[in-house]
Each structure stands twice: as structure tokens, then as C-alpha cells.
């Protein structure tokens, strides 16, 4: 949590200075501006948190596979594509 908070503060501060500082300095402080400032810090925090959560997951596991029966978790094998299903086929070019 400390890593994601630090990342969000650094990225959020940079984005705030680049995008919203002039509005805070010059214009009226409105509710819309408050929401934009909050999102400027919350989106990087959420992104960093999800990155750590996904990166720390065990290989070969999926959140969906935990609650499904074993026969449902395996992907179905598909039939090989037919020659006509391909958009680009080898052969002479007709003009």
C-alpha cells in the first residue's frame, strides 16, 4: 500500500501541475474541479494497485477459474480454420 500511495502522489502531483494548476490558481474552486483533482490522484493509485495485484498472482491461475467446475475451466479446442475463412489467400492476383 505504501508503494502504490507513493507512486500515486508522484504521478498525481505531476499530472495536477501539468493539467489543473492554472485552473486552481486562476478560476473559482468548484465541485467539478474538486472531482477532477481527486481523480488525478485516484486513477494512478488504482492503476498501481491493480498492477501489483496482477503481478503478484500465481502463474496459471485466473480469478474466474477458482469458482468454476474443473471441466468448465479448460478452454474448448476449436476446429482448424477452413481455407475459405481466411481473408487473404495465396494465389494469383486477379485484375
PDB file of N, CA and C in Angstrom:
ATOM      1  N   UNK A   1       0.819  -1.193   0.000  1.00  0.00           N
ATOM      2  CA  UNK A   1       0.000   0.000   0.000  1.00  0.00           C
ATOM      3  C   UNK A   1       0.863   1.257   0.000  1.00  0.00           C
ATOM      4  N   UNK A   2       2.005   1.194   0.672  1.00  0.00           N
ATOM      5  CA  UNK A   2       2.889   2.360   0.710  1.00  0.00           C
ATOM      6  C   UNK A   2       3.480   2.634  -0.668  1.00  0.00           C
ATOM      7  N   UNK A   3       3.794   1.568  -1.420  1.00  0.00           N
ATOM      8  CA  UNK A   3       4.363   1.752  -2.756  1.00  0.00           C
ATOM      9  C   UNK A   3       3.348   2.402  -3.694  1.00  0.00           C
ATOM     10  N   UNK A   4       2.119   1.937  -3.632  1.00  0.00           N
ATOM     11  CA  UNK A   4       1.108   2.487  -4.537  1.00  0.00           C
ATOM     12  C   UNK A   4       0.749   3.917  -4.163  1.00  0.00           C
ATOM     13  N   UNK A   5       0.742   4.222  -2.875  1.00  0.00           N
ATOM     14  CA  UNK A   5       0.447   5.583  -2.440  1.00  0.00           C
ATOM     15  C   UNK A   5       1.568   6.537  -2.866  1.00  0.00           C
ATOM     16  N   UNK A   6       2.801   6.104  -2.734  1.00  0.00           N
ATOM     17  CA  UNK A   6       3.925   6.944  -3.163  1.00  0.00           C
ATOM     18  C   UNK A   6       3.878   7.175  -4.670  1.00  0.00           C
ATOM     19  N   UNK A   7       3.596   6.125  -5.425  1.00  0.00           N
ATOM     20  CA  UNK A   7       3.501   6.265  -6.884  1.00  0.00           C
ATOM     21  C   UNK A   7       2.364   7.208  -7.262  1.00  0.00           C
ATOM     22  N   UNK A   8       1.231   7.081  -6.587  1.00  0.00           N
ATOM     23  CA  UNK A   8       0.084   7.940  -6.890  1.00  0.00           C
ATOM     24  C   UNK A   8       0.376   9.397  -6.548  1.00  0.00           C
ATOM     25  N   UNK A   9       1.089   9.642  -5.462  1.00  0.00           N
ATOM     26  CA  UNK A   9       1.433  11.021  -5.106  1.00  0.00           C
ATOM     27  C   UNK A   9       2.393  11.647  -6.116  1.00  0.00           C
ATOM     28  N   UNK A  10       3.361  10.875  -6.570  1.00  0.00           N
ATOM     29  CA  UNK A  10       4.320  11.412  -7.543  1.00  0.00           C
ATOM     30  C   UNK A  10       3.639  11.668  -8.885  1.00  0.00           C
ATOM     31  N   UNK A  11       2.939  10.660  -9.397  1.00  0.00           N
ATOM     32  CA  UNK A  11       2.277  10.798 -10.702  1.00  0.00           C
ATOM     33  C   UNK A  11       1.131  11.795 -10.621  1.00  0.00           C
ATOM     34  N   UNK A  12       0.338  11.719  -9.555  1.00  0.00           N
ATOM     35  CA  UNK A  12      -0.780  12.640  -9.394  1.00  0.00           C
ATOM     36  C   UNK A  12      -0.330  14.088  -9.286  1.00  0.00           C
ATOM     37  N   UNK A  13       0.762  14.335  -8.556  1.00  0.00           N
ATOM     38  CA  UNK A  13       1.275  15.700  -8.442  1.00  0.00           C
ATOM     39  C   UNK A  13       1.751  16.229  -9.786  1.00  0.00           C
ATOM     40  N   UNK A  14       2.416  15.372 -10.542  1.00  0.00           N
ATOM     41  CA  UNK A  14       2.885  15.779 -11.869  1.00  0.00           C
ATOM     42  C   UNK A  14       1.707  16.101 -12.781  1.00  0.00           C
ATOM     43  N   UNK A  15       0.712  15.235 -12.783  1.00  0.00           N
ATOM     44  CA  UNK A  15      -0.475  15.484 -13.611  1.00  0.00           C
ATOM     45  C   UNK A  15      -1.242  16.718 -13.150  1.00  0.00           C
ATOM     46  N   UNK A  16      -1.329  16.905 -11.834  1.00  0.00           N
ATOM     47  CA  UNK A  16      -2.016  18.080 -11.307  1.00  0.00           C
ATOM     48  C   UNK A  16      -1.327  19.357 -11.762  1.00  0.00           C
ATOM     49  N   UNK A  17      -0.010  19.398 -11.652  1.00  0.00           N
ATOM     50  CA  UNK A  17       0.718  20.607 -12.050  1.00  0.00           C
ATOM     51  C   UNK A  17       0.588  20.860 -13.553  1.00  0.00           C
ATOM     52  N   UNK A  18       0.582  19.807 -14.336  1.00  0.00           N
ATOM     53  CA  UNK A  18       0.506  19.974 -15.791  1.00  0.00           C
ATOM     54  C   UNK A  18      -0.900  20.338 -16.262  1.00  0.00           C
ATOM     55  N   UNK A  19      -1.919  19.771 -15.619  1.00  0.00           N
ATOM     56  CA  UNK A  19      -3.277  19.899 -16.154  1.00  0.00           C
ATOM     57  C   UNK A  19      -4.199  20.837 -15.374  1.00  0.00           C
ATOM     58  N   UNK A  20      -4.066  20.907 -14.064  1.00  0.00           N
ATOM     59  CA  UNK A  20      -5.081  21.582 -13.255  1.00  0.00           C
ATOM     60  C   UNK A  20      -4.577  22.784 -12.452  1.00  0.00           C
ATOM     61  N   UNK A  21      -3.287  22.984 -12.369  1.00  0.00           N
ATOM     62  CA  UNK A  21      -2.775  24.040 -11.509  1.00  0.00           C
ATOM     63  C   UNK A  21      -3.282  25.423 -11.918  1.00  0.00           C
ATOM     64  N   UNK A  22      -3.309  25.713 -13.188  1.00  0.00           N
ATOM     65  CA  UNK A  22      -3.749  27.042 -13.634  1.00  0.00           C
ATOM     66  C   UNK A  22      -5.226  27.271 -13.305  1.00  0.00           C
ATOM     67  N   UNK A  23      -6.032  26.227 -13.365  1.00  0.00           N
ATOM     68  CA  UNK A  23      -7.450  26.385 -13.018  1.00  0.00           C
ATOM     69  C   UNK A  23      -7.623  26.643 -11.530  1.00  0.00           C
ATOM     70  N   UNK A  24      -6.829  25.985 -10.709  1.00  0.00           N
ATOM     71  CA  UNK A  24      -6.904  26.209  -9.259  1.00  0.00           C
ATOM     72  C   UNK A  24      -6.403  27.614  -8.930  1.00  0.00           C
ATOM     73  N   UNK A  25      -5.330  28.043  -9.578  1.00  0.00           N
ATOM     74  CA  UNK A  25      -4.740  29.358  -9.327  1.00  0.00           C
ATOM     75  C   UNK A  25      -5.639  30.503  -9.786  1.00  0.00           C
ATOM     76  N   UNK A  26      -6.218  30.375 -10.991  1.00  0.00           N
ATOM     77  CA  UNK A  26      -6.944  31.491 -11.593  1.00  0.00           C
ATOM     78  C   UNK A  26      -8.450  31.470 -11.355  1.00  0.00           C
ATOM     79  N   UNK A  27      -9.051  30.315 -11.494  1.00  0.00           N
ATOM     80  CA  UNK A  27     -10.503  30.272 -11.527  1.00  0.00           C
ATOM     81  C   UNK A  27     -11.138  29.971 -10.183  1.00  0.00           C
ATOM     82  N   UNK A  28     -12.442  29.956 -10.166  1.00  0.00           N
ATOM     83  CA  UNK A  28     -13.145  29.587  -8.933  1.00  0.00           C
ATOM     84  C   UNK A  28     -12.982  28.090  -8.653  1.00  0.00           C
ATOM     85  N   UNK A  29     -12.947  27.762  -7.384  1.00  0.00           N
ATOM     86  CA  UNK A  29     -12.801  26.375  -6.955  1.00  0.00           C
ATOM     87  C   UNK A  29     -14.199  25.758  -6.890  1.00  0.00           C
ATOM     88  N   UNK A  30     -14.543  24.925  -7.871  1.00  0.00           N
ATOM     89  CA  UNK A  30     -15.890  24.343  -7.962  1.00  0.00           C
ATOM     90  C   UNK A  30     -15.863  22.863  -7.596  1.00  0.00           C
ATOM     91  N   UNK A  31     -17.040  22.272  -7.496  1.00  0.00           N
ATOM     92  CA  UNK A  31     -17.159  20.845  -7.209  1.00  0.00           C
ATOM     93  C   UNK A  31     -16.595  20.008  -8.346  1.00  0.00           C
ATOM     94  N   UNK A  32     -16.784  20.464  -9.567  1.00  0.00           N
ATOM     95  CA  UNK A  32     -16.244  19.733 -10.719  1.00  0.00           C
ATOM     96  C   UNK A  32     -14.722  19.706 -10.650  1.00  0.00           C
ATOM     97  N   UNK A  33     -14.131  20.823 -10.284  1.00  0.00           N
ATOM     98  CA  UNK A  33     -12.678  20.881 -10.149  1.00  0.00           C
ATOM     99  C   UNK A  33     -12.203  19.976  -9.013  1.00  0.00           C
ATOM    100  N   UNK A  34     -12.953  19.917  -7.936  1.00  0.00           N
ATOM    101  CA  UNK A  34     -12.612  19.033  -6.822  1.00  0.00           C
ATOM    102  C   UNK A  34     -12.610  17.580  -7.266  1.00  0.00           C
ATOM    103  N   UNK A  35     -13.604  17.181  -8.051  1.00  0.00           N
ATOM    104  CA  UNK A  35     -13.681  15.808  -8.550  1.00  0.00           C
ATOM    105  C   UNK A  35     -12.520  15.521  -9.498  1.00  0.00           C
ATOM    106  N   UNK A  36     -12.185  16.484 -10.352  1.00  0.00           N
ATOM    107  CA  UNK A  36     -11.062  16.296 -11.277  1.00  0.00           C
ATOM    108  C   UNK A  36      -9.741  16.141 -10.524  1.00  0.00           C
ATOM    109  N   UNK A  37      -9.563  16.901  -9.456  1.00  0.00           N
ATOM    110  CA  UNK A  37      -8.338  16.783  -8.651  1.00  0.00           C
ATOM    111  C   UNK A  37      -8.290  15.415  -7.970  1.00  0.00           C
ATOM    112  N   UNK A  38      -9.413  14.984  -7.410  1.00  0.00           N
ATOM    113  CA  UNK A  38      -9.462  13.669  -6.754  1.00  0.00           C
ATOM    114  C   UNK A  38      -9.147  12.557  -7.753  1.00  0.00           C
ATOM    115  N   UNK A  39      -9.718  12.631  -8.946  1.00  0.00           N
ATOM    116  CA  UNK A  39      -9.452  11.609  -9.956  1.00  0.00           C
ATOM    117  C   UNK A  39      -8.000  11.645 -10.431  1.00  0.00           C
ATOM    118  N   UNK A  40      -7.389  12.816 -10.411  1.00  0.00           N
ATOM    119  CA  UNK A  40      -5.991  12.940 -10.812  1.00  0.00           C
ATOM    120  C   UNK A  40      -5.084  12.111  -9.910  1.00  0.00           C
ATOM    121  N   UNK A  41      -5.467  11.958  -8.642  1.00  0.00           N
ATOM    122  CA  UNK A  41      -4.670  11.156  -7.726  1.00  0.00           C
ATOM    123  C   UNK A  41      -5.189   9.723  -7.596  1.00  0.00           C
ATOM    124  N   UNK A  42      -6.497   9.527  -7.721  1.00  0.00           N
ATOM    125  CA  UNK A  42      -7.057   8.186  -7.541  1.00  0.00           C
ATOM    126  C   UNK A  42      -6.764   7.249  -8.707  1.00  0.00           C
ATOM    127  N   UNK A  43      -6.760   7.751  -9.926  1.00  0.00           N
ATOM    128  CA  UNK A  43      -6.513   6.889 -11.085  1.00  0.00           C
ATOM    129  C   UNK A  43      -5.092   6.312 -11.058  1.00  0.00           C
ATOM    130  N   UNK A  44      -4.039   7.099 -10.799  1.00  0.00           N
ATOM    131  CA  UNK A  44      -2.709   6.472 -10.683  1.00  0.00           C
ATOM    132  C   UNK A  44      -2.607   5.490  -9.512  1.00  0.00           C
ATOM    133  N   UNK A  45      -3.280   5.782  -8.402  1.00  0.00           N
ATOM    134  CA  UNK A  45      -3.256   4.851  -7.271  1.00  0.00           C
ATOM    135  C   UNK A  45      -3.921   3.530  -7.645  1.00  0.00           C
ATOM    136  N   UNK A  46      -5.084   3.595  -8.290  1.00  0.00           N
ATOM    137  CA  UNK A  46      -5.785   2.387  -8.705  1.00  0.00           C
ATOM    138  C   UNK A  46      -4.941   1.611  -9.719  1.00  0.00           C
ATOM    139  N   UNK A  47      -4.325   2.305 -10.645  1.00  0.00           N
ATOM    140  CA  UNK A  47      -3.501   1.663 -11.654  1.00  0.00           C
ATOM    141  C   UNK A  47      -2.315   0.945 -11.008  1.00  0.00           C
ATOM    142  N   UNK A  48      -1.639   1.588 -10.079  1.00  0.00           N
ATOM    143  CA  UNK A  48      -0.503   0.963  -9.402  1.00  0.00           C
ATOM    144  C   UNK A  48      -0.950  -0.216  -8.551  1.00  0.00           C
ATOM    145  N   UNK A  49      -2.085  -0.081  -7.877  1.00  0.00           N
ATOM    146  CA  UNK A  49      -2.600  -1.168  -7.049  1.00  0.00           C
ATOM    147  C   UNK A  49      -2.959  -2.378  -7.889  1.00  0.00           C
ATOM    148  N   UNK A  50      -3.630  -2.159  -9.008  1.00  0.00           N
ATOM    149  CA  UNK A  50      -4.003  -3.277  -9.884  1.00  0.00           C
ATOM    150  C   UNK A  50      -2.760  -3.902 -10.513  1.00  0.00           C
ATOM    151  N   UNK A  51      -1.760  -3.102 -10.843  1.00  0.00           N
ATOM    152  CA  UNK A  51      -0.527  -3.644 -11.398  1.00  0.00           C
ATOM    153  C   UNK A  51       0.181  -4.567 -10.428  1.00  0.00           C
ATOM    154  N   UNK A  52       0.226  -4.192  -9.161  1.00  0.00           N
ATOM    155  CA  UNK A  52       0.852  -5.049  -8.154  1.00  0.00           C
ATOM    156  C   UNK A  52       0.010  -6.297  -7.922  1.00  0.00           C
ATOM    157  N   UNK A  53      -1.321  -6.144  -7.892  1.00  0.00           N
ATOM    158  CA  UNK A  53      -2.192  -7.298  -7.669  1.00  0.00           C
ATOM    159  C   UNK A  53      -2.071  -8.311  -8.807  1.00  0.00           C
ATOM    160  N   UNK A  54      -2.039  -7.833 -10.031  1.00  0.00           N
ATOM    161  CA  UNK A  54      -1.933  -8.732 -11.179  1.00  0.00           C
ATOM    162  C   UNK A  54      -0.527  -9.337 -11.239  1.00  0.00           C
ATOM    163  N   UNK A  55       0.487  -8.538 -10.924  1.00  0.00           N
ATOM    164  CA  UNK A  55       1.853  -9.032 -10.969  1.00  0.00           C
ATOM    165  C   UNK A  55       2.164 -10.050  -9.886  1.00  0.00           C
ATOM    166  N   UNK A  56       1.472 -10.015  -8.773  1.00  0.00           N
ATOM    167  CA  UNK A  56       1.742 -10.953  -7.684  1.00  0.00           C
ATOM    168  C   UNK A  56       0.893 -12.212  -7.762  1.00  0.00           C
ATOM    169  N   UNK A  57       0.078 -12.323  -8.791  1.00  0.00           N
ATOM    170  CA  UNK A  57      -0.759 -13.513  -8.973  1.00  0.00           C
ATOM    171  C   UNK A  57       0.110 -14.700  -9.360  1.00  0.00           C
ATOM    172  N   UNK A  58      -0.268 -15.889  -8.926  1.00  0.00           N
ATOM    173  CA  UNK A  58       0.478 -17.098  -9.276  1.00  0.00           C
ATOM    174  C   UNK A  58       0.281 -17.406 -10.754  1.00  0.00           C
ATOM    175  N   UNK A  59       1.341 -17.841 -11.428  1.00  0.00           N
ATOM    176  CA  UNK A  59       1.197 -18.180 -12.852  1.00  0.00           C
ATOM    177  C   UNK A  59       0.213 -19.323 -13.062  1.00  0.00           C
ATOM    178  N   UNK A  60      -0.574 -19.217 -14.088  1.00  0.00           N
ATOM    179  CA  UNK A  60      -1.521 -20.270 -14.427  1.00  0.00           C
ATOM    180  C   UNK A  60      -2.852 -20.186 -13.720  1.00  0.00           C
ATOM    181  N   UNK A  61      -3.047 -19.191 -12.876  1.00  0.00           N
ATOM    182  CA  UNK A  61      -4.325 -19.066 -12.189  1.00  0.00           C
ATOM    183  C   UNK A  61      -5.100 -17.902 -12.775  1.00  0.00           C
ATOM    184  N   UNK A  62      -6.385 -18.023 -12.703  1.00  0.00           N
ATOM    185  CA  UNK A  62      -7.264 -16.974 -13.190  1.00  0.00           C
ATOM    186  C   UNK A  62      -8.354 -16.773 -12.151  1.00  0.00           C
ATOM    187  N   UNK A  63      -8.792 -15.543 -11.919  1.00  0.00           N
ATOM    188  CA  UNK A  63      -9.853 -15.330 -10.937  1.00  0.00           C
ATOM    189  C   UNK A  63     -11.135 -16.075 -11.282  1.00  0.00           C
ATOM    190  N   UNK A  64     -11.418 -16.273 -12.564  1.00  0.00           N
ATOM    191  CA  UNK A  64     -12.637 -16.977 -12.960  1.00  0.00           C
ATOM    192  C   UNK A  64     -12.551 -18.465 -12.681  1.00  0.00           C
ATOM    193  N   UNK A  65     -11.360 -19.044 -12.763  1.00  0.00           N
ATOM    194  CA  UNK A  65     -11.208 -20.491 -12.628  1.00  0.00           C
ATOM    195  C   UNK A  65     -11.419 -20.973 -11.196  1.00  0.00           C
ATOM    196  N   UNK A  66     -11.361 -20.117 -10.220  1.00  0.00           N
ATOM    197  CA  UNK A  66     -11.462 -20.553  -8.839  1.00  0.00           C
ATOM    198  C   UNK A  66     -12.862 -21.011  -8.475  1.00  0.00           C
ATOM    199  N   UNK A  67     -13.910 -20.447  -9.060  1.00  0.00           N
ATOM    200  CA  UNK A  67     -15.272 -20.778  -8.683  1.00  0.00           C
ATOM    201  C   UNK A  67     -15.971 -21.684  -9.684  1.00  0.00           C
ATOM    202  N   UNK A  68     -15.335 -21.995 -10.806  1.00  0.00           N
ATOM    203  CA  UNK A  68     -15.967 -22.816 -11.820  1.00  0.00           C
ATOM    204  C   UNK A  68     -15.584 -24.275 -11.629  1.00  0.00           C
ATOM    205  N   UNK A  69     -16.436 -25.202 -12.058  1.00  0.00           N
ATOM    206  CA  UNK A  69     -16.057 -26.617 -12.021  1.00  0.00           C
ATOM    207  C   UNK A  69     -14.847 -26.867 -12.914  1.00  0.00           C
ATOM    208  N   UNK A  70     -14.140 -27.957 -12.654  1.00  0.00           N
ATOM    209  CA  UNK A  70     -12.903 -28.245 -13.372  1.00  0.00           C
ATOM    210  C   UNK A  70     -13.128 -28.393 -14.877  1.00  0.00           C
ATOM    211  N   UNK A  71     -14.245 -28.995 -15.280  1.00  0.00           N
ATOM    212  CA  UNK A  71     -14.469 -29.188 -16.711  1.00  0.00           C
ATOM    213  C   UNK A  71     -14.817 -27.883 -17.418  1.00  0.00           C
ATOM    214  N   UNK A  72     -15.261 -26.861 -16.692  1.00  0.00           N
ATOM    215  CA  UNK A  72     -15.603 -25.576 -17.303  1.00  0.00           C
ATOM    216  C   UNK A  72     -14.377 -24.673 -17.418  1.00  0.00           C
ATOM    217  N   UNK A  73     -13.337 -24.921 -16.626  1.00  0.00           N
ATOM    218  CA  UNK A  73     -12.188 -24.026 -16.596  1.00  0.00           C
ATOM    219  C   UNK A  73     -11.285 -24.204 -17.811  1.00  0.00           C
ATOM    220  N   UNK A  74     -11.317 -25.372 -18.456  1.00  0.00           N
ATOM    221  CA  UNK A  74     -10.447 -25.614 -19.596  1.00  0.00           C
ATOM    222  C   UNK A  74     -11.057 -25.019 -20.859  1.00  0.00           C
ATOM    223  N   UNK A  75     -10.251 -24.347 -21.672  1.00  0.00           N
ATOM    224  CA  UNK A  75     -10.795 -23.801 -22.918  1.00  0.00           C
ATOM    225  C   UNK A  75     -11.130 -24.905 -23.906  1.00  0.00           C
ATOM    226  N   UNK A  76     -12.163 -24.688 -24.648  1.00  0.00           N
ATOM    227  CA  UNK A  76     -12.592 -25.650 -25.651  1.00  0.00           C
ATOM    228  C   UNK A  76     -11.641 -25.585 -26.836  1.00  0.00           C
ATOM    229  N   UNK A  77     -11.327 -26.737 -27.404  1.00  0.00           N
ATOM    230  CA  UNK A  77     -10.492 -26.748 -28.598  1.00  0.00           C
ATOM    231  C   UNK A  77     -11.349 -26.379 -29.786  1.00  0.00           C
ATOM    232  N   UNK A  78     -10.797 -25.537 -30.634  1.00  0.00           N
ATOM    233  CA  UNK A  78     -11.555 -25.115 -31.798  1.00  0.00           C
ATOM    234  C   UNK A  78     -11.096 -25.909 -33.017  1.00  0.00           C
ATOM    235  N   UNK A  79     -11.966 -25.980 -33.989  1.00  0.00           N
ATOM    236  CA  UNK A  79     -11.649 -26.677 -35.226  1.00  0.00           C
ATOM    237  C   UNK A  79     -10.642 -25.844 -36.014  1.00  0.00           C
ATOM    238  N   UNK A  80      -9.802 -26.507 -36.816  1.00  0.00           N
ATOM    239  CA  UNK A  80      -8.863 -25.726 -37.623  1.00  0.00           C
ATOM    240  C   UNK A  80      -9.616 -24.861 -38.621  1.00  0.00           C
ATOM    241  N   UNK A  81      -9.075 -23.700 -38.949  1.00  0.00           N
ATOM    242  CA  UNK A  81      -9.781 -22.806 -39.865  1.00  0.00           C
ATOM    243  C   UNK A  81      -9.869 -23.422 -41.265  1.00  0.00           C
ATOM    244  N   UNK A  82     -10.992 -23.189 -41.902  1.00  0.00           N
ATOM    245  CA  UNK A  82     -11.168 -23.690 -43.263  1.00  0.00           C
ATOM    246  C   UNK A  82     -10.425 -22.775 -44.229  1.00  0.00           C
ATOM    247  N   UNK A  83     -10.076 -23.273 -45.400  1.00  0.00           N
ATOM    248  CA  UNK A  83      -9.350 -22.433 -46.363  1.00  0.00           C
ATOM    249  C   UNK A  83     -10.141 -21.202 -46.784  1.00  0.00           C
ATOM    250  N   UNK A  84     -11.461 -21.281 -46.772  1.00  0.00           N
ATOM    251  CA  UNK A  84     -12.283 -20.152 -47.205  1.00  0.00           C
ATOM    252  C   UNK A  84     -12.466 -19.107 -46.110  1.00  0.00           C
ATOM    253  N   UNK A  85     -12.143 -19.438 -44.864  1.00  0.00           N
ATOM    254  CA  UNK A  85     -12.353 -18.478 -43.787  1.00  0.00           C
ATOM    255  C   UNK A  85     -11.279 -17.400 -43.760  1.00  0.00           C
ATOM    256  N   UNK A  86     -10.167 -17.642 -44.403  1.00  0.00           N
ATOM    257  CA  UNK A  86      -9.093 -16.659 -44.409  1.00  0.00           C
ATOM    258  C   UNK A  86      -9.419 -15.525 -45.370  1.00  0.00           C
ATOM    259  N   UNK A  87      -9.155 -14.324 -44.940  1.00  0.00           N
ATOM    260  CA  UNK A  87      -9.434 -13.166 -45.785  1.00  0.00           C
ATOM    261  C   UNK A  87      -8.411 -13.061 -46.907  1.00  0.00           C
ATOM    262  N   UNK A  88      -7.170 -13.387 -46.570  1.00  0.00           N
ATOM    263  CA  UNK A  88      -6.106 -13.314 -47.556  1.00  0.00           C
ATOM    264  C   UNK A  88      -5.676 -14.723 -47.922  1.00  0.00           C
ATOM    265  N   UNK A  89      -5.794 -15.063 -49.184  1.00  0.00           N
ATOM    266  CA  UNK A  89      -5.402 -16.388 -49.638  1.00  0.00           C
ATOM    267  C   UNK A  89      -4.259 -16.266 -50.624  1.00  0.00           C
ATOM    268  N   UNK A  90      -3.388 -17.257 -50.602  1.00  0.00           N
ATOM    269  CA  UNK A  90      -2.298 -17.280 -51.554  1.00  0.00           C
ATOM    270  C   UNK A  90      -2.838 -17.626 -52.927  1.00  0.00           C
ATOM    271  N   UNK A  91      -2.261 -17.068 -53.926  1.00  0.00           N
ATOM    272  CA  UNK A  91      -2.679 -17.379 -55.287  1.00  0.00           C
ATOM    273  C   UNK A  91      -2.492 -16.165 -56.184  1.00  0.00           C
ATOM    274  N   UNK A  92      -2.826 -16.330 -57.444  1.00  0.00           N
ATOM    275  CA  UNK A  92      -2.640 -15.224 -58.383  1.00  0.00           C
ATOM    276  C   UNK A  92      -3.611 -14.079 -58.083  1.00  0.00           C
ATOM    277  N   UNK A  93      -3.168 -12.890 -58.366  1.00  0.00           N
ATOM    278  CA  UNK A  93      -3.972 -11.694 -58.159  1.00  0.00           C
ATOM    279  C   UNK A  93      -4.783 -11.438 -59.421  1.00  0.00           C
ATOM    280  N   UNK A  94      -6.104 -11.303 -59.270  1.00  0.00           N
ATOM    281  CA  UNK A  94      -6.969 -11.029 -60.409  1.00  0.00           C
ATOM    282  C   UNK A  94      -7.056  -9.527 -60.610  1.00  0.00           C
ATOM    283  N   UNK A  95      -6.991  -9.101 -61.883  1.00  0.00           N
ATOM    284  CA  UNK A  95      -7.098  -7.664 -62.182  1.00  0.00           C
ATOM    285  C   UNK A  95      -8.218  -7.406 -63.126  1.00  0.00           C
TER     286      UNK A  95
END
